[in-house]
CSV table of C-alpha atoms and ligand atoms in Angstrom, one decimal:
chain,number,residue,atom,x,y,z
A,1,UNK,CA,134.4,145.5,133.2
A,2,UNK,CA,137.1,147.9,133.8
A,3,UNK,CA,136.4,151.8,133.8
A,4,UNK,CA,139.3,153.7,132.3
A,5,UNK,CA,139.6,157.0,133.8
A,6,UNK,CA,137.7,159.9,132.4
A,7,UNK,CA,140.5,162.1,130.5
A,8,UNK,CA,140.9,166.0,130.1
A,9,UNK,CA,141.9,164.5,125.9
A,10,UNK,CA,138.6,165.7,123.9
A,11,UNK,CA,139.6,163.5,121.3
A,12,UNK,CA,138.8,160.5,123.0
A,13,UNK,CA,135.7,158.9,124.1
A,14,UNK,CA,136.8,156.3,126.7
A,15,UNK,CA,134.5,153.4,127.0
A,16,UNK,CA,134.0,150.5,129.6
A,17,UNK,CA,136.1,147.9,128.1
A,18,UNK,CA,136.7,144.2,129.3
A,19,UNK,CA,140.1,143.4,131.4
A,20,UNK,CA,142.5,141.4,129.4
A,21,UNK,CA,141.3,137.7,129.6
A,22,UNK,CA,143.5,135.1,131.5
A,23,UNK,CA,144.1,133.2,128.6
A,24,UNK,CA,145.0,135.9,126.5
A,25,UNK,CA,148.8,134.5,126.9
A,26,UNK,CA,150.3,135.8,123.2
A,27,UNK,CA,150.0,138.7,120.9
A,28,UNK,CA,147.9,137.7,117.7
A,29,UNK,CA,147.7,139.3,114.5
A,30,UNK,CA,145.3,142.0,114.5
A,31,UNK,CA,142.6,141.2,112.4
A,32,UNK,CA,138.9,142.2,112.9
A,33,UNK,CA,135.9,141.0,113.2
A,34,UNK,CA,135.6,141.4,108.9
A,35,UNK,CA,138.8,139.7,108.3
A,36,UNK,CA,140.7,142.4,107.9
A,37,UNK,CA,144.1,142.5,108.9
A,38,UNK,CA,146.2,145.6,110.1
A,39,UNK,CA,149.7,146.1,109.0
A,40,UNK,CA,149.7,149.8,108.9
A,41,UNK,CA,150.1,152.4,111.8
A,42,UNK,CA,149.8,156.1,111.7
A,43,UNK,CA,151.4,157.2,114.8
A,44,UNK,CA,150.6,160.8,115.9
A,45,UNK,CA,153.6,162.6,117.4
A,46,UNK,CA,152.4,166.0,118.3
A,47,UNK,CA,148.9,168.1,117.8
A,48,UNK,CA,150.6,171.0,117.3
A,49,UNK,CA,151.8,172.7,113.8
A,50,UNK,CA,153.3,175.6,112.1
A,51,UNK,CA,151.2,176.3,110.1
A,52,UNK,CA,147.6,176.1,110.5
A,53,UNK,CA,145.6,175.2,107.2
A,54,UNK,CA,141.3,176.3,106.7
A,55,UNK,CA,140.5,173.0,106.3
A,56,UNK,CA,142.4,171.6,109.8
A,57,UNK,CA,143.6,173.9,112.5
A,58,UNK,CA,141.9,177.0,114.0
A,59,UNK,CA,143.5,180.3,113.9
A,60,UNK,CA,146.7,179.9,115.8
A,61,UNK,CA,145.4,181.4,119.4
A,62,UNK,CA,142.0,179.6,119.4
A,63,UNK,CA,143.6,176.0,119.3
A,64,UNK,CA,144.4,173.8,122.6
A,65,UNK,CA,147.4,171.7,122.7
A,66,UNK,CA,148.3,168.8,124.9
A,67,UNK,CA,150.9,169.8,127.3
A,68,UNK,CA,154.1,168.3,127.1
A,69,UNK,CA,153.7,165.1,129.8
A,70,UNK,CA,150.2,164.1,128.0
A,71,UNK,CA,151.7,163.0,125.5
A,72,UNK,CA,153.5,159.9,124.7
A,73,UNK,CA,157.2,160.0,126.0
A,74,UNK,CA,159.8,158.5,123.5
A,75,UNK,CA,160.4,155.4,125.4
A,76,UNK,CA,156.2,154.9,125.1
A,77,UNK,CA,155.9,155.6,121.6
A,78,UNK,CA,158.7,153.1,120.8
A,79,UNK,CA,156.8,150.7,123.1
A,80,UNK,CA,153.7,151.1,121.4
A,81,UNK,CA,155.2,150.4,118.0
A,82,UNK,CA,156.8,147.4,119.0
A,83,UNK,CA,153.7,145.4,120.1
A,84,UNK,CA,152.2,146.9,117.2
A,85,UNK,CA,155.3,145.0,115.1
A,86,UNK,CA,154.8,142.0,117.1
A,87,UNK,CA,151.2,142.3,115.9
A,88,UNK,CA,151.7,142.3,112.6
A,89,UNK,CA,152.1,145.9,111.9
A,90,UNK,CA,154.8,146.1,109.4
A,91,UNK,CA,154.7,150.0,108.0
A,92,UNK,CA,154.6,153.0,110.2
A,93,UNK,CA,153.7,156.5,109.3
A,94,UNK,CA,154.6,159.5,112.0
A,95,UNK,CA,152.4,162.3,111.4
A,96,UNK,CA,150.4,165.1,113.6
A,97,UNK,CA,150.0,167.9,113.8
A,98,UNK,CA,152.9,168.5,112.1
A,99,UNK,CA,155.5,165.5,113.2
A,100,UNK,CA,158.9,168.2,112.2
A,101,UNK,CA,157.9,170.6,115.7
A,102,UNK,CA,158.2,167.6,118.0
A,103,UNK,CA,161.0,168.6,119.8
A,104,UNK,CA,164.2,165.9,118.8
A,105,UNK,CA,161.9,163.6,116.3
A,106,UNK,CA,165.4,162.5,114.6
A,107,UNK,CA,165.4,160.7,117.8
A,108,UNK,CA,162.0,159.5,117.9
A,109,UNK,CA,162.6,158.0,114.2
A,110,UNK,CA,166.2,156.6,115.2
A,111,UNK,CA,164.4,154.7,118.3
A,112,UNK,CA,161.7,153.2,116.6
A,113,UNK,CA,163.7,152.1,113.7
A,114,UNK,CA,166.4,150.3,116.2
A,115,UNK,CA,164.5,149.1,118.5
A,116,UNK,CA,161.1,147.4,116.4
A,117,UNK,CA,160.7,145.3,113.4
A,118,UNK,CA,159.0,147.7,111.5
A,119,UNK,CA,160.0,147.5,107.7
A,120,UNK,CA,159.4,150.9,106.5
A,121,UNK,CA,158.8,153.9,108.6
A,122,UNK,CA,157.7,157.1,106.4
A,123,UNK,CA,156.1,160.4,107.7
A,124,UNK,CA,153.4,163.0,106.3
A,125,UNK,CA,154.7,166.3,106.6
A,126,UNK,CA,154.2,169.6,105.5
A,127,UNK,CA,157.5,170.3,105.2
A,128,UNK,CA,158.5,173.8,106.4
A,129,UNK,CA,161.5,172.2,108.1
A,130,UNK,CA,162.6,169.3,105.8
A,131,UNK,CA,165.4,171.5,104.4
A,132,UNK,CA,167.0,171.3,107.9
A,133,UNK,CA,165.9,167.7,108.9
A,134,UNK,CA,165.5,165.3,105.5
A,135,UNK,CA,169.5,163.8,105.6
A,136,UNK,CA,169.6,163.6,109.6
A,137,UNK,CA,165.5,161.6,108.9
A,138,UNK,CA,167.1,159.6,106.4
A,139,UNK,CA,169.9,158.7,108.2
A,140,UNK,CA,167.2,157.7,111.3
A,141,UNK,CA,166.2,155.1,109.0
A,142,UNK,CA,163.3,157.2,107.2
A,143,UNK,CA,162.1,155.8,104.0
A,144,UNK,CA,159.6,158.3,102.6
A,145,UNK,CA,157.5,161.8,103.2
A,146,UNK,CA,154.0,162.6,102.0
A,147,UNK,CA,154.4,166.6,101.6
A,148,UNK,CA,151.2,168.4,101.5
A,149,UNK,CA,151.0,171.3,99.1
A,150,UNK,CA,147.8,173.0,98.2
A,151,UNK,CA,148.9,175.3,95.6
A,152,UNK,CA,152.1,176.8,93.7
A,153,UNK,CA,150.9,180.0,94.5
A,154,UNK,CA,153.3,181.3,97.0
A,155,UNK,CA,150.0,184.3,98.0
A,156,UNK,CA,147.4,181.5,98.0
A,157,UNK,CA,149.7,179.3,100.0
A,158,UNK,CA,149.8,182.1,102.9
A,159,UNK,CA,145.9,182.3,103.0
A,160,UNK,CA,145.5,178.5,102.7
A,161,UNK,CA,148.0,177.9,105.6
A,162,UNK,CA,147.5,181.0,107.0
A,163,UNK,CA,150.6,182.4,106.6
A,164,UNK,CA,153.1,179.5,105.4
A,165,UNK,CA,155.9,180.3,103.6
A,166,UNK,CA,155.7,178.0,99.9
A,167,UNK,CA,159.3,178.5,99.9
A,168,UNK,CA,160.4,176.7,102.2
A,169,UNK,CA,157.7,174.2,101.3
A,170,UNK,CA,159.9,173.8,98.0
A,171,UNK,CA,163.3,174.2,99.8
A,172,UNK,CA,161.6,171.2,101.7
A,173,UNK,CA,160.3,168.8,98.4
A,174,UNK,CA,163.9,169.0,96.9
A,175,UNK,CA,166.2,168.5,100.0
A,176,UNK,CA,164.2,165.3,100.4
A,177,UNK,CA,165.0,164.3,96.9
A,178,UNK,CA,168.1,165.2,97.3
A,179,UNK,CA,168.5,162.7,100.0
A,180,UNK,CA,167.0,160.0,98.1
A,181,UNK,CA,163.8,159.8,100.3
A,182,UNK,CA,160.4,158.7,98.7
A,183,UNK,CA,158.6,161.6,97.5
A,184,UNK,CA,154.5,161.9,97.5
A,185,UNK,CA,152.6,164.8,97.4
A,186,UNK,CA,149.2,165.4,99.2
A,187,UNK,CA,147.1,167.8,97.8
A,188,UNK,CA,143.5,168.8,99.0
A,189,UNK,CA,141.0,170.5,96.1
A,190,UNK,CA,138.9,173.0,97.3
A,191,UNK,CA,136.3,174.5,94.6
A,192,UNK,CA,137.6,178.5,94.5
A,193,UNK,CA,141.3,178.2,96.2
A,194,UNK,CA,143.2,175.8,94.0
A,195,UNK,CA,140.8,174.5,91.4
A,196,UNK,CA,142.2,176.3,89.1
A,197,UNK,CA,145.6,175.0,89.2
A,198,UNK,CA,145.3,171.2,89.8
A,199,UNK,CA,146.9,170.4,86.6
A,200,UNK,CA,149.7,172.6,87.3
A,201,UNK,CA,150.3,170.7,90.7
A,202,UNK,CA,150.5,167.8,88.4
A,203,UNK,CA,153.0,169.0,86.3
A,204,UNK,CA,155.0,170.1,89.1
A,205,UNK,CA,155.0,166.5,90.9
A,206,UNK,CA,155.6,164.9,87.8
A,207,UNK,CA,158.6,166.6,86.7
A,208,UNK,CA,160.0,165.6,90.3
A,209,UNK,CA,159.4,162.1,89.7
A,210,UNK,CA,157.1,162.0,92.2
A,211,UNK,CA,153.0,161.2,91.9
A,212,UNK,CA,150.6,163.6,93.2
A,213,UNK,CA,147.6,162.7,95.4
A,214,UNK,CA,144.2,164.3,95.5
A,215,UNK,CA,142.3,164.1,99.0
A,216,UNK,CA,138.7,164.9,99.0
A,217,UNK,CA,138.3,167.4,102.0
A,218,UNK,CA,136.5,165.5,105.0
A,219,UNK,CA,133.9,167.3,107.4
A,220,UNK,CA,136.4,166.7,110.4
A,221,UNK,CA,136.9,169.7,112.9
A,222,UNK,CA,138.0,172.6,110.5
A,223,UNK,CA,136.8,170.9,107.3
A,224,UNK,CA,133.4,170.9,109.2
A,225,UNK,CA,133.4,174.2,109.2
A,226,UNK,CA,133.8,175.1,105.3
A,227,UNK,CA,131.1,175.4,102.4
A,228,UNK,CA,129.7,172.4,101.0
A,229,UNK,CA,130.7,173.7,97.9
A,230,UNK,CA,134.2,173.7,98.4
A,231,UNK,CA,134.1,170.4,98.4
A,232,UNK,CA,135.6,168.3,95.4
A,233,UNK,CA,135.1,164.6,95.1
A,234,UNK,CA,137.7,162.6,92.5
A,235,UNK,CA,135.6,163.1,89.5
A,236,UNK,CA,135.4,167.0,89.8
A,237,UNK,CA,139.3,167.0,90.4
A,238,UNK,CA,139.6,164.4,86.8
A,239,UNK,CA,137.4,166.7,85.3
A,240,UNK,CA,139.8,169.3,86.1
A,241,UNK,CA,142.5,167.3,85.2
A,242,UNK,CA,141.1,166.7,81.9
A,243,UNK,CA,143.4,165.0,79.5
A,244,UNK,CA,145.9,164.4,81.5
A,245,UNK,CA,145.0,160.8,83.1
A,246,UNK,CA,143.7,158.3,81.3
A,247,UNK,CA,140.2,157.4,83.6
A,248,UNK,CA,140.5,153.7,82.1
A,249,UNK,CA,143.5,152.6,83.2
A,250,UNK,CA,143.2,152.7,87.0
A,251,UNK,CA,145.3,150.7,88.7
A,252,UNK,CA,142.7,150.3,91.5
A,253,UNK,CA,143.6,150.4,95.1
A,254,UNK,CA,147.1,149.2,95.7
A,255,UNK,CA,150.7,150.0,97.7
A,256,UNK,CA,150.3,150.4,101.6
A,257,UNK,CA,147.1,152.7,101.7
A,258,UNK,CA,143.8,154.2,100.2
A,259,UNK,CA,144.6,155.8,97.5
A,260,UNK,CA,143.9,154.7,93.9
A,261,UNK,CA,145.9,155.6,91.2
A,262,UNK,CA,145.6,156.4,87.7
A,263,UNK,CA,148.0,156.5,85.0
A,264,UNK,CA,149.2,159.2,83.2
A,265,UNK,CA,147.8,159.2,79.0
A,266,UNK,CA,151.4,160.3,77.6
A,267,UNK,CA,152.1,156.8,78.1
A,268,UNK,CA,155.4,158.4,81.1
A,269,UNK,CA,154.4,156.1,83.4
A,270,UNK,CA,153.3,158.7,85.7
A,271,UNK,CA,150.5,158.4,88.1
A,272,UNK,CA,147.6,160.2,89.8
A,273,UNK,CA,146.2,159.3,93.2
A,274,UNK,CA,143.2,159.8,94.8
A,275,UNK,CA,142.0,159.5,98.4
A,276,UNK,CA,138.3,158.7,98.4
A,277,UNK,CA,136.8,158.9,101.9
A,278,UNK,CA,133.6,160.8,101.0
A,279,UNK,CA,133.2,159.7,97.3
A,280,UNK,CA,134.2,156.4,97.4
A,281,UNK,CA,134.6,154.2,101.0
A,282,UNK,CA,137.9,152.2,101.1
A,283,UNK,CA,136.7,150.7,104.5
A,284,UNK,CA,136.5,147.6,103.2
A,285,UNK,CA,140.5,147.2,102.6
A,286,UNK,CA,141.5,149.4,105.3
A,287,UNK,CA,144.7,148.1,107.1
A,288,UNK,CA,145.4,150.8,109.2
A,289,UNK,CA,145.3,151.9,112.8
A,290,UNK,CA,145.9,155.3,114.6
A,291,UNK,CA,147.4,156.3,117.6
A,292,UNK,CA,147.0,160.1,119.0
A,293,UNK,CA,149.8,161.8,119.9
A,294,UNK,CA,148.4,161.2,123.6
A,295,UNK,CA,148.7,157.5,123.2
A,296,UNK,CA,144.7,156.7,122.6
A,297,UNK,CA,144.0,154.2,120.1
A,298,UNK,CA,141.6,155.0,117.5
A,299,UNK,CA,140.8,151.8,114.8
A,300,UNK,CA,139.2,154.5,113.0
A,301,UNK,CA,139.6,158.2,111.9
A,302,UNK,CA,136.1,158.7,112.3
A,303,UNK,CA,135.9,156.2,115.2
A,304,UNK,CA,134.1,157.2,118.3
A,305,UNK,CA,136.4,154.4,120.6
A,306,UNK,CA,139.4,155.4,121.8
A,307,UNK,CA,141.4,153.2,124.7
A,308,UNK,CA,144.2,154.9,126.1
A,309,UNK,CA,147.2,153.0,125.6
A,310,UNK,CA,149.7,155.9,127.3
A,311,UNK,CA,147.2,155.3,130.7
A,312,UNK,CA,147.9,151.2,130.2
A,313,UNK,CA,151.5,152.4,130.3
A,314,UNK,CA,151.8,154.6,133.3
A,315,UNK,CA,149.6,152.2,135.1
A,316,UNK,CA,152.5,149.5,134.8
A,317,UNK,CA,150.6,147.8,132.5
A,318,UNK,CA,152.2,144.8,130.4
A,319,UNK,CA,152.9,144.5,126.8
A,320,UNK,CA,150.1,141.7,126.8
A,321,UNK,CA,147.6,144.3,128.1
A,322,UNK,CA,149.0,146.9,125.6
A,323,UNK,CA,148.1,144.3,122.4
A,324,UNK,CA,144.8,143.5,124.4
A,325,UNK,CA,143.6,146.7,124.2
A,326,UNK,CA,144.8,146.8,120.5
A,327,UNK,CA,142.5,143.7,119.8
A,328,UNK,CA,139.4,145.0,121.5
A,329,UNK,CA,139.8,148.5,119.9
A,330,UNK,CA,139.9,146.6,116.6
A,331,UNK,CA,137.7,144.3,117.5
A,332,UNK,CA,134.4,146.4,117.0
A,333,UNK,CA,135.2,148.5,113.8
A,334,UNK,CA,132.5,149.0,112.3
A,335,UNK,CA,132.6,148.1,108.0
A,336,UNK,CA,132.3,151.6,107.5
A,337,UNK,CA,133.2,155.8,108.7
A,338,UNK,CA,131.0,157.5,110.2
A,339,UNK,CA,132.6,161.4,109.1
A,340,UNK,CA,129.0,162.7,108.3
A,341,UNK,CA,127.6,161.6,111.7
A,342,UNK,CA,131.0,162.9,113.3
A,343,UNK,CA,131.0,166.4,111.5
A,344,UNK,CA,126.8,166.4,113.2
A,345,UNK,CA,128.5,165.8,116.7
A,346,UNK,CA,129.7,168.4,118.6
A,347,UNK,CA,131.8,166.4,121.2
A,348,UNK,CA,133.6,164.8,117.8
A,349,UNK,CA,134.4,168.2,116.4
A,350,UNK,CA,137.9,167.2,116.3
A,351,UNK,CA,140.1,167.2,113.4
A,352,UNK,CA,143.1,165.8,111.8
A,353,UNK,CA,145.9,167.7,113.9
A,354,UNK,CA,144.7,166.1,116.8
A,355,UNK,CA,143.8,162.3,115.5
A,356,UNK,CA,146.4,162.3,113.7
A,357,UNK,CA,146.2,162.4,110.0
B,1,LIG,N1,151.1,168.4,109.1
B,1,LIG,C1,151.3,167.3,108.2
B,1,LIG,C2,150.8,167.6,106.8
B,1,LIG,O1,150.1,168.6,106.6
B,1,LIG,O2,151.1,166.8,105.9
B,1,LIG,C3,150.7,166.0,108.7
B,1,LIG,C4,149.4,166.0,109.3
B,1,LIG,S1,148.0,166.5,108.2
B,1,LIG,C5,146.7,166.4,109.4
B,1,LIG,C6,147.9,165.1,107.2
B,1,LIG,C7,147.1,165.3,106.0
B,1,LIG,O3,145.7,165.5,106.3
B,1,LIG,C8,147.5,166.5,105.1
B,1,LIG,O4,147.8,166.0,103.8
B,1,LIG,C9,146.3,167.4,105.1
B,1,LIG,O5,146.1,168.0,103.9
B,1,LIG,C10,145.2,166.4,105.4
B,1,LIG,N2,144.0,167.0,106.0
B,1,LIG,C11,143.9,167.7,107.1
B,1,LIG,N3,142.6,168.1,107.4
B,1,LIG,C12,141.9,167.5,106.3
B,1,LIG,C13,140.5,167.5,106.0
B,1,LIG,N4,139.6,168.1,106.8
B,1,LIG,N5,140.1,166.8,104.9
B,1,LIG,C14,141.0,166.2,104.1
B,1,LIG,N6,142.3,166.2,104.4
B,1,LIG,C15,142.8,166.9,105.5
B,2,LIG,FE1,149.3,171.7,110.0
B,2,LIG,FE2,149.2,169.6,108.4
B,2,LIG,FE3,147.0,170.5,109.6
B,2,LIG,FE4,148.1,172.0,107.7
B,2,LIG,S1,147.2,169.9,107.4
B,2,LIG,S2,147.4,172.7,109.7
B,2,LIG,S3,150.2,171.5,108.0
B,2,LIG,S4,148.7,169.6,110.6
């Protein structure tokens, strides 16, 4: 058993872990233990953000960052993502913290999409610089954005964020249309901050052509932290919804991820998503991995393993050890999340901005 040094990351729990076998001698297809097979990668690019939302990042002055040289270099993170390809992984999502403050991520997108097989890269972002950076990301080879916006409220967006500016948020939404990138939006309910205008945010995606997503708030690091009864699960947010989606006519979980979508009851062929964790599992169909922003694998975002793939790196370690250490992260995630017993444990009070989410 090999002992992988004990890190300053507090996102990661580093465990003994087995060396790479002898006849470990090509890079499988990552499947688990339940037969289930990853092809999807959210790639953490930063901890850091603009913006610092209740339910995610501490008031700006009480959070810790990574410094610059923990984190994956540009050179790694393209590394990483093509033994991930080689893998099987065929979609990648950059996220964060916010991905848009890493210094030159043009450049990160431009590297990964030259140098790996990946077919579609896409980013979450919350879009306070996508005015600037949508047509030089689209040019990179970025396919898509998931734009989180809590509310149309440009006051309530300032509290929410703590002092965002929804303008730019907007400016954001249409240069990305404008450039002919994929358009989601992620919205999270909270019971007394936005409940009141869900539909509205409905509305709003719809007449962009784009389809909202509801994602129940998870007891992660900030969300910990927030009353129970903020909390809205994807019946509360239908109720809210009301007639506007027809409950019937879910199309059940399909695309690249989680969410389940329902269709719109005008018959426009619009749709609704929702992102389940704490209502309703989707463990059991989960294709996706996650690496930090400092390079640690986690299989899960409630996972308690994490295996330092930036460490494997700077140790000279081969691409054979890098997709060995993929396998054994993989190999013992468990059927289901464990965000209750995280949210109980103070050593996993970490949230999204630094998982990656
Ligand atoms: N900064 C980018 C953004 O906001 O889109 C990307 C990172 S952010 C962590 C990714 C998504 O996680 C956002 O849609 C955000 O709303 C969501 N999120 C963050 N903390 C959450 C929590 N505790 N529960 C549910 N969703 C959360
Ligand atoms: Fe920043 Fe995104 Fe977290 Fe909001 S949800 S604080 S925008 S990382």
């Amino acid at each position: 058993m090999r002992r992988l040094p004990q890190l300053e990351s507090r996102s990661a729990v580093y465990e003994d872990w087995p060396a790479r076998p002898d006849d470990f001698e090509a890079i499988p297809l990552l499947r688990d233990a339940r037969d289930r097979q990853y092809t999807y990668l959210r790639l953490s690019v930063t901890d850091r953000c603009d913006l610092a939302c209740v339910y995610c990042m501490p008031p700006s002055g009480e959070d810790e960052h990574a410094i610059r040289r923990d984190l994956l270099s540009f050179e790694e993170a393209a590394r990483v993502v093509s033994v991930f390809a080689s893998a099987g992984i065929r979609r990648v999502r950059f996220t964060g913290g916010e991905p848009l403050v890493r210094k030159d991520i043009v450049r990160l997108v431009e590297l990964v999409h030259r140098r790996t097989e990946v077919e579609q890269l896409v980013m979450t972002t919350n879009a306070t610089r996508l005015s600037e950076l949508a047509r030089p990301l689209r040019n990179a080879g970025l396919h898509g954005v998931n734009i989180s916006i809590d509310t149309l409220d440009a006051g309530r967006f300032s509290e929410i964020t703590r002092g965002g500016d929804l303008g730019r948020v907007l400016a954001g939404i249409h240069a990305a249309l404008d450039v002919g990138l994929e358009v989601k939006l992620n919205t999270v309910p909270l019971r007394g901050r936005n409940d009141d205008e869900l539909g509205r945010i409905v509305d709003f995606a719809w007449s962009l052509g784009a389809s909202p997503r509801f994602i129940e708030l998870m007891p992660l690091g900030e969300g910990a932290k927030l009353p129970q009864s903020m909390r809205m699960n994807a019946d509360d947010v239908l109720e809210v919804l009301g007639g506007r989606v027809s409950t019937e006519a879910s199309t059940g979980v399909e695309g690249h991820g989680p969410a389940r979508y329902m269709e719109a009851r005008n018959g426009s062929g619009h749709r609704v998503g929702f992102i389940t964790p704490m209502s309703n599992e989707f463990c059991d169909t989960c294709n996706r991995v996650r690496v930090t922003a400092r390079g640690d694998i986690r299989a899960c975002l409630a996972s308690r393993r994490a295996i330092s793939l930036r460490n494997i790196m700077r140790a000279g370690g081969s691409d054979l050890d890098l997709a060995w250490a993929m396998v054994w992260s993989l190999s013992g995630k468990d059927r289901g999340h464990h965000f209750l017993e995280a949210a109980e444990d103070e050593h996993e009070r970490v949230g999204m901005s630094l998982i990656g989410g």
